[in-house]
Each structure stands twice: as C-alpha cells, then as structure tokens.
CSV table of C-alpha atoms in Angstrom, one decimal:
chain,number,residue,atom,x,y,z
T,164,UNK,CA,43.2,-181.7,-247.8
T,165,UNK,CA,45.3,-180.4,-245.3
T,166,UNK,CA,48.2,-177.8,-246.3
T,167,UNK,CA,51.1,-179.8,-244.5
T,168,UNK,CA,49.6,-183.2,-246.3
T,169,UNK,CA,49.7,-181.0,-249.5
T,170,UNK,CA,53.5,-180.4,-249.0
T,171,UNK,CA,54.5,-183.4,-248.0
T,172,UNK,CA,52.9,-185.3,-251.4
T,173,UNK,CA,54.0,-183.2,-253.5
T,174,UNK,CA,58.1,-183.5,-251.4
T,175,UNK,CA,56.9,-187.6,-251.6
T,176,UNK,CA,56.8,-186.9,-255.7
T,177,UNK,CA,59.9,-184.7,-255.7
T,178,UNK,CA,61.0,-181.2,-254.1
T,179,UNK,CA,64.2,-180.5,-256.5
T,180,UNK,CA,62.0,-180.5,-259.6
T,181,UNK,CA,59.5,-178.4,-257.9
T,182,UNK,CA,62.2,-175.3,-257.2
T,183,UNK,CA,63.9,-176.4,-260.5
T,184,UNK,CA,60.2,-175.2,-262.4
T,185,UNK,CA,59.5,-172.7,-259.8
T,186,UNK,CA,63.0,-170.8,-260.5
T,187,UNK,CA,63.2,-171.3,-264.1
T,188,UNK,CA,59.5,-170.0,-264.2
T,189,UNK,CA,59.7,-167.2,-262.1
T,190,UNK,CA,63.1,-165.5,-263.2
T,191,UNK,CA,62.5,-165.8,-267.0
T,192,UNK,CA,59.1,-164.0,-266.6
T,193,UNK,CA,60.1,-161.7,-263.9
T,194,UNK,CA,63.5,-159.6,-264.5
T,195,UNK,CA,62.8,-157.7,-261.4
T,196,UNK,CA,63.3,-160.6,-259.4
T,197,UNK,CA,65.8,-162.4,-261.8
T,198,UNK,CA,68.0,-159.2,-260.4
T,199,UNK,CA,68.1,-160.8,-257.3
T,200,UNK,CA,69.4,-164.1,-258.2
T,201,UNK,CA,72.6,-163.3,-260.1
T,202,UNK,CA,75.5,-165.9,-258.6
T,203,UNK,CA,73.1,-167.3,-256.5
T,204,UNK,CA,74.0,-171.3,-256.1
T,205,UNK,CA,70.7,-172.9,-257.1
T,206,UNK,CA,71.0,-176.1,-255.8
T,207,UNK,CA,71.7,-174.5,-252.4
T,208,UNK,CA,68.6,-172.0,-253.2
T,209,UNK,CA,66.0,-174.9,-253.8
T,210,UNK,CA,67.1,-176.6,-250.7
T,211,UNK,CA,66.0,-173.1,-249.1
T,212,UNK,CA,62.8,-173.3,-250.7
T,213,UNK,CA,62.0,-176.5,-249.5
T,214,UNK,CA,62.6,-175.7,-245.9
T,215,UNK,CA,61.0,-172.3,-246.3
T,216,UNK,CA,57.9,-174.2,-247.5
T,217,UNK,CA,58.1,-176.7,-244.7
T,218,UNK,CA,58.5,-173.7,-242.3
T,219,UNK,CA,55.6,-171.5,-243.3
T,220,UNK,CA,53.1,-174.4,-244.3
T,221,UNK,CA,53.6,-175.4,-240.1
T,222,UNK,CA,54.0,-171.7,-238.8
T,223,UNK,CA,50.1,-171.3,-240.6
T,224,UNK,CA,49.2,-174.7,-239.0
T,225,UNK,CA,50.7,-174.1,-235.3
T,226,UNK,CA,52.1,-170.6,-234.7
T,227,UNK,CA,55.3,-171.8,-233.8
T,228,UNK,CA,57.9,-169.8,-231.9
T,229,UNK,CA,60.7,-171.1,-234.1
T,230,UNK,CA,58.8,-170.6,-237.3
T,231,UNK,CA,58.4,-167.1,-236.7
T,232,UNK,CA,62.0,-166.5,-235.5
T,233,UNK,CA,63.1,-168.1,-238.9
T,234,UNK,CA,60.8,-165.9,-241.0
T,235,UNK,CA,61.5,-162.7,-239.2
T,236,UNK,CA,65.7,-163.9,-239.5
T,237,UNK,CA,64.5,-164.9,-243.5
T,238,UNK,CA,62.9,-161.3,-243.6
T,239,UNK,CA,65.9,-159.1,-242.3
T,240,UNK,CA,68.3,-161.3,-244.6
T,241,UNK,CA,65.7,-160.0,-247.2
T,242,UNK,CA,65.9,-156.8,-246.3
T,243,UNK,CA,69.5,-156.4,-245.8
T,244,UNK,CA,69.4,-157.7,-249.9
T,245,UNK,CA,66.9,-155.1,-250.5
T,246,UNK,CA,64.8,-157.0,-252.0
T,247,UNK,CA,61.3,-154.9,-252.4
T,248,UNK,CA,57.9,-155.9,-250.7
T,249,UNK,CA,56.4,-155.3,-254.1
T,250,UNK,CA,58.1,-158.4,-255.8
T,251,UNK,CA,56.2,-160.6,-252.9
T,252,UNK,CA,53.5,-161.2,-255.1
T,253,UNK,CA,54.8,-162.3,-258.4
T,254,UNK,CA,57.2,-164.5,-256.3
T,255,UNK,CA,53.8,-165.7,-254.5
T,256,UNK,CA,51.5,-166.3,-257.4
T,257,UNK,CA,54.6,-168.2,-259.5
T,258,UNK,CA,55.1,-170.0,-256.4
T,259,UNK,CA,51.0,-171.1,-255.8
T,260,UNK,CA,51.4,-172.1,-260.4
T,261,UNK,CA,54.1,-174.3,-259.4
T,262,UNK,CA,52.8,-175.7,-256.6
T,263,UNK,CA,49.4,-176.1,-258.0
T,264,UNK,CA,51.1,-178.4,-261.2
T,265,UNK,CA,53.3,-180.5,-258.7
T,266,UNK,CA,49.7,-180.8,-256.6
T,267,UNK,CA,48.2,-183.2,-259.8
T,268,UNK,CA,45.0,-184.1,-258.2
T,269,UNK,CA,45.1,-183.4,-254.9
T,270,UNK,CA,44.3,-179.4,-255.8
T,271,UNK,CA,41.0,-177.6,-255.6
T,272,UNK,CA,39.8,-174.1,-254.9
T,273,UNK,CA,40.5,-174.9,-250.9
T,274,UNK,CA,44.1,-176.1,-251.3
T,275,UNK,CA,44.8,-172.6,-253.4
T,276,UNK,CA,43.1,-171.2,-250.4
T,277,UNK,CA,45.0,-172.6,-247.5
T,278,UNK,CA,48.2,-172.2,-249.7
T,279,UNK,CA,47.6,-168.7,-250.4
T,280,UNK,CA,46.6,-167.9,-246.8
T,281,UNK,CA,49.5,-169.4,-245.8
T,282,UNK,CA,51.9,-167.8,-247.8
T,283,UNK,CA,50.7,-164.0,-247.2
T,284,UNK,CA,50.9,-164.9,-243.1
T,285,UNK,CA,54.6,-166.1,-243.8
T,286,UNK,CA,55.5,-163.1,-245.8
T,287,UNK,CA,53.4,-160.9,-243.4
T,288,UNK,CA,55.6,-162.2,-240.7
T,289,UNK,CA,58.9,-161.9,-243.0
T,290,UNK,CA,58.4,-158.2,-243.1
T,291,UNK,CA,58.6,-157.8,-239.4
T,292,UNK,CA,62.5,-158.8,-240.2
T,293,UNK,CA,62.6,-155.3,-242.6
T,294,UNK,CA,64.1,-153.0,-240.1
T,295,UNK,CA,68.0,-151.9,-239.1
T,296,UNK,CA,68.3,-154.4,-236.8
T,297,UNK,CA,67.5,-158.4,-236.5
T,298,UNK,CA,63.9,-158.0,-233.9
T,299,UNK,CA,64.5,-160.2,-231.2
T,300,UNK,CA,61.2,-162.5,-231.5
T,301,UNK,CA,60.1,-164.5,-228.2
C-alpha cells in the first residue's frame, strides 16, 4: 500500500481520535516531551498533526518545494521552543504505535517501512529549521 493511501484511510476512519491516542500516549509515557506541551490547546495541536502528517507523507512521495519550506518553518518554530533532537524518536516511534493501531489491516512490515522512512526524511528536513535564523528554502 502506498503511504499517502495509508493516511488518507486511516483520516477516512477518523484523524481527531488518532492525535487524541497519539497525545494521550506519548505525554503520559514520556515526561520529557509532556514538558513541552504545558498550555498547549490540544484541539488546535491535533489539527497540526494532521496537516503535519499530510505534509511529510507527500514531501516523501514528491519532494515538494512547499513541503520542505513548511518543515524547515515547523523546524525553526521547534527550535526557537527548544525542543531537543533527542526527543524525535520517542515522538516517532509513539507516532508509528499510533498510526500502526488506526492502520487495522491495511499494516505490514512495508507500511512501517514507508512510514518510518518518511518520518526520519521530514524530521531530517525539520532540523535544517534549527539555526538563528528562519533558512530561506527555494
């Protein structure tokens, strides 16, 4: 199965309960990134999530120019938070678990695959965006 058909079953089913068990799952098992989250409108952060899934599932699929300038922009609003690199992959693995029990049947060992490769190329190009000053990206 293709990664953007992957996505969009899984937004057919629902997106809100997906961030709903992605957040509850990854703050109560990871402080370090719970931290981060204090005051933060959840409604407003799961809408995030959805177009931050959207974008990175077609910047692995296409290389888009406006995929990369919204990860690199995603990336320095990281930084400026000062939210580690090291917390990436807890927030990854949680992420791939919640995505994998929203997938129902349509996962396998190449859907964790694409997913996974998919996710490190948009964090890859998020960390571009950790520096002073926003990158201009052509």
């Amino acid at each position: 199965m293709e990664l953007d058909k992957s996505l969009d079953r899984i937004l057919e089913r629902t997106d809100a309960e997906l961030a709903k068990h992605f957040y509850d799952t990854v703050l109560a098992n990871h402080d370090d990134i719970a931290a981060f989250f204090d005051g933060v409108d959840m409604w407003y952060q799961s809408a995030i999530l959805t177009i931050g899934l959207q974008t990175v599932v077609r910047y692995y699929r296409f290389r888009g120019k406006m995929q990369r300038r919204f990860l690199v922009a995603l990336g320095h609003l990281h930084y400026t938070l000062r939210i580690p690199k090291s917390l990436y992959p807890k927030f990854i693995d949680s992420l791939v678990a919640s995505i994998k029990m929203f997938s129902e049947e349509d996962w396998n060992e190449e859907v964790e695959q694409q997913w996974r490769e998919a996710l490190d190329l948009g964090v890859d190009t998020m960390f571009e965006g950790y520096v002073e000053e926003l990158p201009i990206v052509d």
